[in-house]
Amino acid sequence: MNHGFIGFGHLANAIYEGLREEEDLRFGYFARNDKQSGLPFFARLEDLLAFSDVIWLTIKPQDLSGILQQLQSFPYTDKVFVSPVAGKSIAFIERYLDKSATLVRIMPNMAVAYRKSVTAFATNRPDDEKVQAVYHTLASLGKVVRLEEPQFDLFTAVFGSGPAFILAYLKAFKDKIRAFDLPETVLDALVLELSEGTLRYYSEGCRSQTLEELIGAISSKGGTTQAGLDYFRDHRLAETADEMLEAARKRSEEMGRG
Ligand SMILES: NC(=O)c1ccc[n+]([C@@H]2O[C@H](COP(=O)([O-])OP(=O)(O)OC[C@H]3O[C@@H](n4cnc5c(N)ncnc54)[C@H](OP(=O)(O)O)[C@@H]3O)[C@@H](O)[C@H]2O)c1
């Protein structure tokens, strides 16, 4: 199957990294200029379209309508369009392309590059064979969740933007241990080991214990962890995290209206 990217920025690169070892998949892209990526570059949109079975709309939300208008001039009924564009619904794309266009809306994250994405999936043609092939391709890049489109805004906040929020928290940890005066690479290595160890503790422990129990097992009455957790509770940091996710969700909703 031939996969064509319209736009070859951060996400397209990550998807390509995740899929490049797959046998039977070939890749090419169209962008405003040749990114010297080593992949075939198509300077004309119609040439990328002719090459591709699956077309990834890996462009920014503000560029989507312009690209969809250009696509209207070319034949595309045998293609599958996959849109990861934040806030843009299948109905939005159908406003530009014929209703017979086969559309998949996804919300992946940058971990597609390591086949560790959590990806939301919706389509207007669930029974189409090519759509099912796209689903299996995405499933090879991590976990895929079929969702109703109104749920994409919350999903985008938690799983699309989520890696940035988790990293922002880890950055606070890293900044705190600058007091040790260690080289930058060592600080990163220490925070990484902390994260990996914690995730391992979570993944092993959650088979038999709740998150509350796992947290409880690290704290003892009157101890250091308890002091930090009391601060966390008293300053309503869980509510603050919820508000952060809500801000991202609302922004996704607004972008859908724009
Ligand atoms: N990054 C993420 O973590 C992530 C996660 C989930 C979903 N998404 C969604 O994925 C989409 C792409 O995000 P991104 O982070 O990959 O953006 P990006 O790095 O800015 O890449 C966008 C690409 O689109 C190209 N482009 C813009 N206008 C174009 C046009 N008219 N014709 C051809 N190519 C054009 C840009 O080329 P130039 O460099 O030449 O301008 C660039 O290569 C967004 O809609 C975003 O909502 C991103």
PDB file of C-alpha atoms and ligand atoms in Angstrom:
ATOM      1  CA  MET A   1       0.000   0.000   0.000  1.00  0.00           C
ATOM      2  CA  ASN A   2       1.237   3.495  -0.832  1.00  0.00           C
ATOM      3  CA  HIS A   3       1.087   6.150   1.885  1.00  0.00           C
ATOM      4  CA  GLY A   4       1.278   9.806   0.926  1.00  0.00           C
ATOM      5  CA  PHE A   5       1.720  12.648   3.410  1.00  0.00           C
ATOM      6  CA  ILE A   6       0.370  16.115   2.674  1.00  0.00           C
ATOM      7  CA  GLY A   7       2.699  18.183   4.860  1.00  0.00           C
ATOM      8  CA  PHE A   8       5.783  16.571   6.317  1.00  0.00           C
ATOM      9  CA  GLY A   9       6.331  18.127   9.740  1.00  0.00           C
ATOM     10  CA  HIS A  10       6.628  16.670  13.244  1.00  0.00           C
ATOM     11  CA  LEU A  11       3.706  14.261  13.142  1.00  0.00           C
ATOM     12  CA  ALA A  12       4.271  12.981   9.592  1.00  0.00           C
ATOM     13  CA  ASN A  13       7.901  12.298  10.483  1.00  0.00           C
ATOM     14  CA  ALA A  14       6.846  10.395  13.606  1.00  0.00           C
ATOM     15  CA  ILE A  15       4.285   8.299  11.674  1.00  0.00           C
ATOM     16  CA  TYR A  16       6.879   7.541   9.020  1.00  0.00           C
ATOM     17  CA  GLU A  17       9.429   6.531  11.703  1.00  0.00           C
ATOM     18  CA  GLY A  18       6.884   4.160  13.204  1.00  0.00           C
ATOM     19  CA  LEU A  19       6.027   2.560   9.857  1.00  0.00           C
ATOM     20  CA  ARG A  20       9.257   2.682   7.881  1.00  0.00           C
ATOM     21  CA  GLU A  21      10.224  -0.939   8.690  1.00  0.00           C
ATOM     22  CA  GLU A  22       6.865  -2.314   7.537  1.00  0.00           C
ATOM     23  CA  GLU A  23       7.146  -4.462   4.470  1.00  0.00           C
ATOM     24  CA  ASP A  24       4.733  -3.681   1.609  1.00  0.00           C
ATOM     25  CA  LEU A  25       4.352  -0.012   2.565  1.00  0.00           C
ATOM     26  CA  ARG A  26       5.796   2.727   0.356  1.00  0.00           C
ATOM     27  CA  PHE A  27       5.885   6.410   1.225  1.00  0.00           C
ATOM     28  CA  GLY A  28       5.980   9.823  -0.414  1.00  0.00           C
ATOM     29  CA  TYR A  29       5.006  13.369   0.537  1.00  0.00           C
ATOM     30  CA  PHE A  30       3.862  16.711  -0.773  1.00  0.00           C
ATOM     31  CA  ALA A  31       4.880  19.908   1.045  1.00  0.00           C
ATOM     32  CA  ARG A  32       5.590  23.514   0.187  1.00  0.00           C
ATOM     33  CA  ASN A  33       9.233  22.614  -0.229  1.00  0.00           C
ATOM     34  CA  ASP A  34      11.449  19.523  -0.413  1.00  0.00           C
ATOM     35  CA  LYS A  35      12.423  18.580   3.159  1.00  0.00           C
ATOM     36  CA  GLN A  36      15.315  16.391   1.951  1.00  0.00           C
ATOM     37  CA  SER A  37      13.810  13.641   4.090  1.00  0.00           C
ATOM     38  CA  GLY A  38      15.036  10.792   1.908  1.00  0.00           C
ATOM     39  CA  LEU A  39      11.435  10.014   0.893  1.00  0.00           C
ATOM     40  CA  PRO A  40      10.098  10.700  -2.596  1.00  0.00           C
ATOM     41  CA  PHE A  41       8.990  14.350  -2.698  1.00  0.00           C
ATOM     42  CA  PHE A  42       6.080  15.255  -4.969  1.00  0.00           C
ATOM     43  CA  ALA A  43       6.103  18.894  -5.967  1.00  0.00           C
ATOM     44  CA  ARG A  44       2.530  18.627  -7.331  1.00  0.00           C
ATOM     45  CA  LEU A  45      -0.421  17.573  -5.213  1.00  0.00           C
ATOM     46  CA  GLU A  46      -1.986  15.640  -8.097  1.00  0.00           C
ATOM     47  CA  ASP A  47       1.168  13.508  -8.399  1.00  0.00           C
ATOM     48  CA  LEU A  48       1.067  12.593  -4.692  1.00  0.00           C
ATOM     49  CA  LEU A  49      -2.610  11.729  -5.087  1.00  0.00           C
ATOM     50  CA  ALA A  50      -1.904   9.482  -8.072  1.00  0.00           C
ATOM     51  CA  PHE A  51       0.846   7.701  -6.056  1.00  0.00           C
ATOM     52  CA  SER A  52      -1.136   7.162  -2.832  1.00  0.00           C
ATOM     53  CA  ASP A  53      -3.754   4.727  -1.586  1.00  0.00           C
ATOM     54  CA  VAL A  54      -3.769   6.347   1.860  1.00  0.00           C
ATOM     55  CA  ILE A  55      -3.380  10.117   2.196  1.00  0.00           C
ATOM     56  CA  TRP A  56      -2.365  11.560   5.549  1.00  0.00           C
ATOM     57  CA  LEU A  57      -3.530  15.168   6.050  1.00  0.00           C
ATOM     58  CA  THR A  58      -0.568  16.053   8.276  1.00  0.00           C
ATOM     59  CA  ILE A  59      -0.980  19.817   8.090  1.00  0.00           C
ATOM     60  CA  LYS A  60      -1.946  22.451  10.637  1.00  0.00           C
ATOM     61  CA  PRO A  61      -5.664  23.180  11.209  1.00  0.00           C
ATOM     62  CA  GLN A  62      -5.391  26.607   9.536  1.00  0.00           C
ATOM     63  CA  ASP A  63      -3.987  25.010   6.350  1.00  0.00           C
ATOM     64  CA  LEU A  64      -6.617  22.260   6.061  1.00  0.00           C
ATOM     65  CA  SER A  65      -9.341  24.088   4.112  1.00  0.00           C
ATOM     66  CA  GLY A  66      -6.832  25.383   1.537  1.00  0.00           C
ATOM     67  CA  ILE A  67      -5.546  21.855   0.912  1.00  0.00           C
ATOM     68  CA  LEU A  68      -9.075  20.402   0.749  1.00  0.00           C
ATOM     69  CA  GLN A  69     -10.019  23.047  -1.830  1.00  0.00           C
ATOM     70  CA  GLN A  70      -7.030  22.025  -3.954  1.00  0.00           C
ATOM     71  CA  LEU A  71      -7.953  18.347  -3.640  1.00  0.00           C
ATOM     72  CA  GLN A  72     -11.420  19.016  -5.086  1.00  0.00           C
ATOM     73  CA  SER A  73      -9.943  19.246  -8.601  1.00  0.00           C
ATOM     74  CA  PHE A  74      -8.494  15.722  -8.650  1.00  0.00           C
ATOM     75  CA  PRO A  75     -10.010  12.207  -8.597  1.00  0.00           C
ATOM     76  CA  TYR A  76      -9.874  10.722  -5.101  1.00  0.00           C
ATOM     77  CA  THR A  77     -12.822   8.349  -4.649  1.00  0.00           C
ATOM     78  CA  ASP A  78     -10.559   5.261  -4.408  1.00  0.00           C
ATOM     79  CA  LYS A  79      -8.372   6.857  -1.669  1.00  0.00           C
ATOM     80  CA  VAL A  80      -8.596   6.929   2.102  1.00  0.00           C
ATOM     81  CA  PHE A  81      -7.902  10.285   3.723  1.00  0.00           C
ATOM     82  CA  VAL A  82      -6.576  10.128   7.274  1.00  0.00           C
ATOM     83  CA  SER A  83      -6.844  13.371   9.217  1.00  0.00           C
ATOM     84  CA  PRO A  84      -5.074  13.906  12.549  1.00  0.00           C
ATOM     85  CA  VAL A  85      -5.950  17.613  12.387  1.00  0.00           C
ATOM     86  CA  ALA A  86      -6.933  18.832  15.842  1.00  0.00           C
ATOM     87  CA  GLY A  87     -10.514  19.999  16.172  1.00  0.00           C
ATOM     88  CA  LYS A  88     -11.552  19.267  12.572  1.00  0.00           C
ATOM     89  CA  SER A  89     -14.439  16.825  12.177  1.00  0.00           C
ATOM     90  CA  ILE A  90     -15.285  14.414   9.385  1.00  0.00           C
ATOM     91  CA  ALA A  91     -18.286  16.649   8.590  1.00  0.00           C
ATOM     92  CA  PHE A  92     -15.892  19.597   8.171  1.00  0.00           C
ATOM     93  CA  ILE A  93     -13.848  17.652   5.594  1.00  0.00           C
ATOM     94  CA  GLU A  94     -17.030  16.454   3.862  1.00  0.00           C
ATOM     95  CA  ARG A  95     -17.942  20.097   3.313  1.00  0.00           C
ATOM     96  CA  TYR A  96     -15.013  20.290   0.875  1.00  0.00           C
ATOM     97  CA  LEU A  97     -14.733  16.750  -0.473  1.00  0.00           C
ATOM     98  CA  ASP A  98     -17.566  14.809  -1.998  1.00  0.00           C
ATOM     99  CA  LYS A  99     -19.667  12.834   0.522  1.00  0.00           C
ATOM    100  CA  SER A 100     -18.398   9.660  -1.158  1.00  0.00           C
ATOM    101  CA  ALA A 101     -14.837  10.419   0.050  1.00  0.00           C
ATOM    102  CA  THR A 102     -13.544   7.821   2.485  1.00  0.00           C
ATOM    103  CA  LEU A 103     -12.420   9.576   5.649  1.00  0.00           C
ATOM    104  CA  VAL A 104     -10.702   8.516   8.831  1.00  0.00           C
ATOM    105  CA  ARG A 105     -10.243  10.954  11.662  1.00  0.00           C
ATOM    106  CA  ILE A 106      -7.545  10.110  14.181  1.00  0.00           C
ATOM    107  CA  MET A 107      -5.869  11.698  17.160  1.00  0.00           C
ATOM    108  CA  PRO A 108      -2.444  10.128  17.695  1.00  0.00           C
ATOM    109  CA  ASN A 109       0.512  11.419  19.706  1.00  0.00           C
ATOM    110  CA  MET A 110       4.218  11.716  18.954  1.00  0.00           C
ATOM    111  CA  ALA A 111       4.891   8.255  20.428  1.00  0.00           C
ATOM    112  CA  VAL A 112       3.724   6.792  17.091  1.00  0.00           C
ATOM    113  CA  ALA A 113       7.435   6.974  16.228  1.00  0.00           C
ATOM    114  CA  TYR A 114       8.098   4.278  18.881  1.00  0.00           C
ATOM    115  CA  ARG A 115       4.831   2.420  18.270  1.00  0.00           C
ATOM    116  CA  LYS A 116       3.554   3.590  21.637  1.00  0.00           C
ATOM    117  CA  SER A 117       0.820   6.018  20.629  1.00  0.00           C
ATOM    118  CA  VAL A 118      -2.671   5.957  22.041  1.00  0.00           C
ATOM    119  CA  THR A 119      -4.763   6.878  19.015  1.00  0.00           C
ATOM    120  CA  ALA A 120      -8.449   7.766  18.734  1.00  0.00           C
ATOM    121  CA  PHE A 121     -10.171   6.554  15.568  1.00  0.00           C
ATOM    122  CA  ALA A 122     -13.423   7.469  13.802  1.00  0.00           C
ATOM    123  CA  THR A 123     -14.520   6.970  10.204  1.00  0.00           C
ATOM    124  CA  ASN A 124     -17.444   7.554   7.847  1.00  0.00           C
ATOM    125  CA  ARG A 125     -16.865   4.131   6.161  1.00  0.00           C
ATOM    126  CA  PRO A 126     -16.361   1.470   8.854  1.00  0.00           C
ATOM    127  CA  ASP A 127     -16.865  -1.406   6.390  1.00  0.00           C
ATOM    128  CA  ASP A 128     -14.387  -0.210   3.758  1.00  0.00           C
ATOM    129  CA  GLU A 129     -11.435  -2.610   3.353  1.00  0.00           C
ATOM    130  CA  LYS A 130      -8.882   0.174   3.034  1.00  0.00           C
ATOM    131  CA  VAL A 131     -10.230   1.789   6.204  1.00  0.00           C
ATOM    132  CA  GLN A 132      -9.785  -1.517   7.998  1.00  0.00           C
ATOM    133  CA  ALA A 133      -6.222  -1.698   6.654  1.00  0.00           C
ATOM    134  CA  VAL A 134      -5.591   1.804   8.045  1.00  0.00           C
ATOM    135  CA  TYR A 135      -6.989   0.675  11.402  1.00  0.00           C
ATOM    136  CA  HIS A 136      -4.538  -2.257  11.469  1.00  0.00           C
ATOM    137  CA  THR A 137      -1.665   0.024  10.456  1.00  0.00           C
ATOM    138  CA  LEU A 138      -2.538   2.338  13.362  1.00  0.00           C
ATOM    139  CA  ALA A 139      -2.862  -0.632  15.705  1.00  0.00           C
ATOM    140  CA  SER A 140       0.751  -1.505  14.835  1.00  0.00           C
ATOM    141  CA  LEU A 141       1.697   1.961  16.152  1.00  0.00           C
ATOM    142  CA  GLY A 142       0.229   1.520  19.634  1.00  0.00           C
ATOM    143  CA  LYS A 143      -3.251   1.294  21.065  1.00  0.00           C
ATOM    144  CA  VAL A 144      -6.249   2.411  19.010  1.00  0.00           C
ATOM    145  CA  VAL A 145      -9.576   3.425  20.532  1.00  0.00           C
ATOM    146  CA  ARG A 146     -12.726   3.795  18.423  1.00  0.00           C
ATOM    147  CA  LEU A 147     -14.496   6.935  19.636  1.00  0.00           C
ATOM    148  CA  GLU A 148     -17.503   9.022  18.727  1.00  0.00           C
ATOM    149  CA  GLU A 149     -16.266  12.327  17.313  1.00  0.00           C
ATOM    150  CA  PRO A 150     -17.646  14.555  20.129  1.00  0.00           C
ATOM    151  CA  GLN A 151     -15.246  12.682  22.440  1.00  0.00           C
ATOM    152  CA  PHE A 152     -12.203  13.715  20.402  1.00  0.00           C
ATOM    153  CA  ASP A 153     -11.786  17.038  22.229  1.00  0.00           C
ATOM    154  CA  LEU A 154     -11.231  15.387  25.599  1.00  0.00           C
ATOM    155  CA  PHE A 155      -9.130  12.653  24.015  1.00  0.00           C
ATOM    156  CA  THR A 156      -6.956  15.294  22.312  1.00  0.00           C
ATOM    157  CA  ALA A 157      -6.372  17.041  25.639  1.00  0.00           C
ATOM    158  CA  VAL A 158      -5.374  13.860  27.480  1.00  0.00           C
ATOM    159  CA  PHE A 159      -3.594  11.794  24.811  1.00  0.00           C
ATOM    160  CA  GLY A 160      -2.637  14.273  22.066  1.00  0.00           C
ATOM    161  CA  SER A 161      -1.340  17.030  24.362  1.00  0.00           C
ATOM    162  CA  GLY A 162      -0.766  14.657  27.304  1.00  0.00           C
ATOM    163  CA  PRO A 163       2.909  13.906  26.574  1.00  0.00           C
ATOM    164  CA  ALA A 164       3.685  17.643  26.811  1.00  0.00           C
ATOM    165  CA  PHE A 165       1.861  17.884  30.175  1.00  0.00           C
ATOM    166  CA  ILE A 166       3.669  14.890  31.623  1.00  0.00           C
ATOM    167  CA  LEU A 167       7.008  16.259  30.359  1.00  0.00           C
ATOM    168  CA  ALA A 168       6.228  19.675  31.870  1.00  0.00           C
ATOM    169  CA  TYR A 169       5.795  17.934  35.254  1.00  0.00           C
ATOM    170  CA  LEU A 170       9.035  15.998  34.785  1.00  0.00           C
ATOM    171  CA  LYS A 171      10.768  19.273  33.906  1.00  0.00           C
ATOM    172  CA  ALA A 172       9.812  20.602  37.344  1.00  0.00           C
ATOM    173  CA  PHE A 173      11.511  17.517  38.867  1.00  0.00           C
ATOM    174  CA  LYS A 174      14.574  18.036  36.690  1.00  0.00           C
ATOM    175  CA  ASP A 175      14.769  21.734  37.572  1.00  0.00           C
ATOM    176  CA  LYS A 176      14.578  20.830  41.278  1.00  0.00           C
ATOM    177  CA  ILE A 177      17.604  18.516  41.118  1.00  0.00           C
ATOM    178  CA  ARG A 178      19.747  21.143  39.401  1.00  0.00           C
ATOM    179  CA  ALA A 179      20.746  21.794  43.024  1.00  0.00           C
ATOM    180  CA  PHE A 180      22.988  18.656  42.731  1.00  0.00           C
ATOM    181  CA  ASP A 181      25.111  20.511  40.190  1.00  0.00           C
ATOM    182  CA  LEU A 182      25.374  17.486  37.897  1.00  0.00           C
ATOM    183  CA  PRO A 183      25.803  17.587  34.117  1.00  0.00           C
ATOM    184  CA  GLU A 184      22.636  18.057  32.072  1.00  0.00           C
ATOM    185  CA  THR A 185      22.863  14.539  30.573  1.00  0.00           C
ATOM    186  CA  VAL A 186      23.083  12.991  34.052  1.00  0.00           C
ATOM    187  CA  LEU A 187      20.032  14.987  35.195  1.00  0.00           C
ATOM    188  CA  ASP A 188      18.094  13.685  32.171  1.00  0.00           C
ATOM    189  CA  ALA A 189      19.292  10.113  32.840  1.00  0.00           C
ATOM    190  CA  LEU A 190      18.177  10.312  36.484  1.00  0.00           C
ATOM    191  CA  VAL A 191      14.730  11.715  35.681  1.00  0.00           C
ATOM    192  CA  LEU A 192      14.320   9.112  32.929  1.00  0.00           C
ATOM    193  CA  GLU A 193      15.189   6.275  35.307  1.00  0.00           C
ATOM    194  CA  LEU A 194      12.718   7.690  37.843  1.00  0.00           C
ATOM    195  CA  SER A 195      10.013   7.792  35.154  1.00  0.00           C
ATOM    196  CA  GLU A 196      10.741   4.326  33.790  1.00  0.00           C
ATOM    197  CA  GLY A 197      10.911   2.820  37.283  1.00  0.00           C
ATOM    198  CA  THR A 198       7.638   4.506  38.234  1.00  0.00           C
ATOM    199  CA  LEU A 199       5.898   3.286  35.057  1.00  0.00           C
ATOM    200  CA  ARG A 200       7.159  -0.240  35.697  1.00  0.00           C
ATOM    201  CA  TYR A 201       5.850  -0.036  39.274  1.00  0.00           C
ATOM    202  CA  TYR A 202       2.494   1.154  37.865  1.00  0.00           C
ATOM    203  CA  SER A 203       2.283  -1.477  35.108  1.00  0.00           C
ATOM    204  CA  GLU A 204       3.220  -4.373  37.417  1.00  0.00           C
ATOM    205  CA  GLY A 205       1.187  -3.092  40.356  1.00  0.00           C
ATOM    206  CA  CYS A 206      -2.060  -2.131  38.597  1.00  0.00           C
ATOM    207  CA  ARG A 207      -2.852  -5.802  37.944  1.00  0.00           C
ATOM    208  CA  SER A 208      -3.734  -6.221  41.605  1.00  0.00           C
ATOM    209  CA  GLN A 209      -3.844  -2.740  43.156  1.00  0.00           C
ATOM    210  CA  THR A 210      -5.512   0.615  42.528  1.00  0.00           C
ATOM    211  CA  LEU A 211      -3.460   3.745  41.857  1.00  0.00           C
ATOM    212  CA  GLU A 212      -4.406   4.988  45.346  1.00  0.00           C
ATOM    213  CA  GLU A 213      -2.994   1.793  46.867  1.00  0.00           C
ATOM    214  CA  LEU A 214       0.199   2.093  44.837  1.00  0.00           C
ATOM    215  CA  ILE A 215       0.625   5.680  46.013  1.00  0.00           C
ATOM    216  CA  GLY A 216      -0.179   4.620  49.567  1.00  0.00           C
ATOM    217  CA  ALA A 217       2.535   1.951  49.461  1.00  0.00           C
ATOM    218  CA  ILE A 218       5.193   4.680  48.941  1.00  0.00           C
ATOM    219  CA  SER A 219       4.058   6.789  51.889  1.00  0.00           C
ATOM    220  CA  SER A 220       4.027   6.262  55.631  1.00  0.00           C
ATOM    221  CA  LYS A 221       2.318   8.339  58.270  1.00  0.00           C
ATOM    222  CA  GLY A 222       4.389  11.395  59.175  1.00  0.00           C
ATOM    223  CA  GLY A 223       6.981  10.627  56.488  1.00  0.00           C
ATOM    224  CA  THR A 224       8.403  12.634  53.586  1.00  0.00           C
ATOM    225  CA  THR A 225       6.030  11.330  50.887  1.00  0.00           C
ATOM    226  CA  GLN A 226       3.063  12.027  53.145  1.00  0.00           C
ATOM    227  CA  ALA A 227       4.270  15.616  53.641  1.00  0.00           C
ATOM    228  CA  GLY A 228       4.360  16.114  49.845  1.00  0.00           C
ATOM    229  CA  LEU A 229       1.020  14.377  49.313  1.00  0.00           C
ATOM    230  CA  ASP A 230      -0.599  16.545  52.022  1.00  0.00           C
ATOM    231  CA  TYR A 231       0.624  19.622  50.127  1.00  0.00           C
ATOM    232  CA  PHE A 232      -0.731  18.120  46.894  1.00  0.00           C
ATOM    233  CA  ARG A 233      -4.155  17.645  48.511  1.00  0.00           C
ATOM    234  CA  ASP A 234      -4.236  20.939  50.449  1.00  0.00           C
ATOM    235  CA  HIS A 235      -3.294  22.949  47.345  1.00  0.00           C
ATOM    236  CA  ARG A 236      -5.778  21.060  45.208  1.00  0.00           C
ATOM    237  CA  LEU A 237      -3.131  20.104  42.633  1.00  0.00           C
ATOM    238  CA  ALA A 238      -5.341  17.322  41.229  1.00  0.00           C
ATOM    239  CA  GLU A 239      -8.008  19.956  40.531  1.00  0.00           C
ATOM    240  CA  THR A 240      -5.349  22.156  38.902  1.00  0.00           C
ATOM    241  CA  ALA A 241      -4.325  19.253  36.631  1.00  0.00           C
ATOM    242  CA  ASP A 242      -7.990  18.742  35.797  1.00  0.00           C
ATOM    243  CA  GLU A 243      -8.299  22.448  34.937  1.00  0.00           C
ATOM    244  CA  MET A 244      -5.237  22.189  32.672  1.00  0.00           C
ATOM    245  CA  LEU A 245      -6.836  19.286  30.777  1.00  0.00           C
ATOM    246  CA  GLU A 246     -10.108  21.191  30.618  1.00  0.00           C
ATOM    247  CA  ALA A 247      -8.321  24.239  29.106  1.00  0.00           C
ATOM    248  CA  ALA A 248      -6.848  21.990  26.396  1.00  0.00           C
ATOM    249  CA  ARG A 249     -10.211  20.288  25.791  1.00  0.00           C
ATOM    250  CA  LYS A 250     -11.984  23.646  25.422  1.00  0.00           C
ATOM    251  CA  ARG A 251      -9.323  24.842  22.972  1.00  0.00           C
ATOM    252  CA  SER A 252      -9.863  21.741  20.833  1.00  0.00           C
ATOM    253  CA  GLU A 253     -13.612  22.462  20.921  1.00  0.00           C
ATOM    254  CA  GLU A 254     -13.011  26.111  19.880  1.00  0.00           C
ATOM    255  CA  MET A 255     -10.748  25.025  17.011  1.00  0.00           C
ATOM    256  CA  GLY A 256     -13.563  22.798  15.775  1.00  0.00           C
ATOM    257  CA  ARG A 257     -15.857  25.823  15.591  1.00  0.00           C
ATOM    258  CA  GLY A 258     -13.274  27.988  13.813  1.00  0.00           C
TER     259      GLY A 258
HETATM  260  N1  LIG B   1       2.552  17.259  16.664  1.00  0.00           N
HETATM  261  C1  LIG B   1       1.735  16.501  17.420  1.00  0.00           C
HETATM  262  O1  LIG B   1       2.092  16.015  18.491  1.00  0.00           O
HETATM  263  C2  LIG B   1       0.334  16.196  16.929  1.00  0.00           C
HETATM  264  C3  LIG B   1      -0.432  15.228  17.602  1.00  0.00           C
HETATM  265  C4  LIG B   1      -1.726  14.951  17.137  1.00  0.00           C
HETATM  266  C5  LIG B   1      -2.237  15.636  16.046  1.00  0.00           C
HETATM  267  N2  LIG B   1      -1.475  16.580  15.429  1.00  0.00           N
HETATM  268  C6  LIG B   1      -2.045  17.284  14.257  1.00  0.00           C
HETATM  269  O2  LIG B   1      -1.229  16.973  13.152  1.00  0.00           O
HETATM  270  C7  LIG B   1      -1.182  18.085  12.270  1.00  0.00           C
HETATM  271  C8  LIG B   1       0.274  18.367  11.912  1.00  0.00           C
HETATM  272  O3  LIG B   1       0.957  18.760  13.076  1.00  0.00           O
HETATM  273  P1  LIG B   1       2.547  18.896  13.099  1.00  0.00           P
HETATM  274  O4  LIG B   1       2.928  19.097  14.514  1.00  0.00           O
HETATM  275  O5  LIG B   1       3.155  17.799  12.324  1.00  0.00           O
HETATM  276  O6  LIG B   1       2.713  20.278  12.289  1.00  0.00           O
HETATM  277  P2  LIG B   1       4.025  20.821  11.595  1.00  0.00           P
HETATM  278  O7  LIG B   1       5.251  20.216  12.177  1.00  0.00           O
HETATM  279  O8  LIG B   1       3.904  22.310  11.571  1.00  0.00           O
HETATM  280  O9  LIG B   1       3.895  20.286  10.101  1.00  0.00           O
HETATM  281  C9  LIG B   1       2.959  20.815   9.206  1.00  0.00           C
HETATM  282  C10 LIG B   1       3.466  20.556   7.814  1.00  0.00           C
HETATM  283  O10 LIG B   1       2.502  21.022   6.892  1.00  0.00           O
HETATM  284  C11 LIG B   1       3.196  21.636   5.821  1.00  0.00           C
HETATM  285  N3  LIG B   1       2.281  22.538   5.142  1.00  0.00           N
HETATM  286  C12 LIG B   1       1.653  23.625   5.623  1.00  0.00           C
HETATM  287  N4  LIG B   1       0.881  24.187   4.687  1.00  0.00           N
HETATM  288  C13 LIG B   1       1.018  23.444   3.586  1.00  0.00           C
HETATM  289  C14 LIG B   1       0.491  23.519   2.287  1.00  0.00           C
HETATM  290  N5  LIG B   1      -0.357  24.491   1.936  1.00  0.00           N
HETATM  291  N6  LIG B   1       0.846  22.584   1.408  1.00  0.00           N
HETATM  292  C15 LIG B   1       1.683  21.598   1.754  1.00  0.00           C
HETATM  293  N7  LIG B   1       2.240  21.452   2.982  1.00  0.00           N
HETATM  294  C16 LIG B   1       1.914  22.391   3.870  1.00  0.00           C
HETATM  295  C17 LIG B   1       4.338  22.321   6.485  1.00  0.00           C
HETATM  296  O11 LIG B   1       5.318  22.586   5.528  1.00  0.00           O
HETATM  297  P3  LIG B   1       6.287  23.864   5.673  1.00  0.00           P
HETATM  298  O12 LIG B   1       7.272  23.503   6.719  1.00  0.00           O
HETATM  299  O13 LIG B   1       6.883  23.961   4.324  1.00  0.00           O
HETATM  300  O14 LIG B   1       5.430  25.021   6.034  1.00  0.00           O
HETATM  301  C18 LIG B   1       4.771  21.246   7.473  1.00  0.00           C
HETATM  302  O15 LIG B   1       5.609  20.301   6.854  1.00  0.00           O
HETATM  303  C19 LIG B   1      -1.869  19.239  12.971  1.00  0.00           C
HETATM  304  O16 LIG B   1      -3.139  19.471  12.385  1.00  0.00           O
HETATM  305  C20 LIG B   1      -2.046  18.799  14.391  1.00  0.00           C
HETATM  306  O17 LIG B   1      -3.284  19.233  14.941  1.00  0.00           O
HETATM  307  C21 LIG B   1      -0.200  16.866  15.829  1.00  0.00           C
END
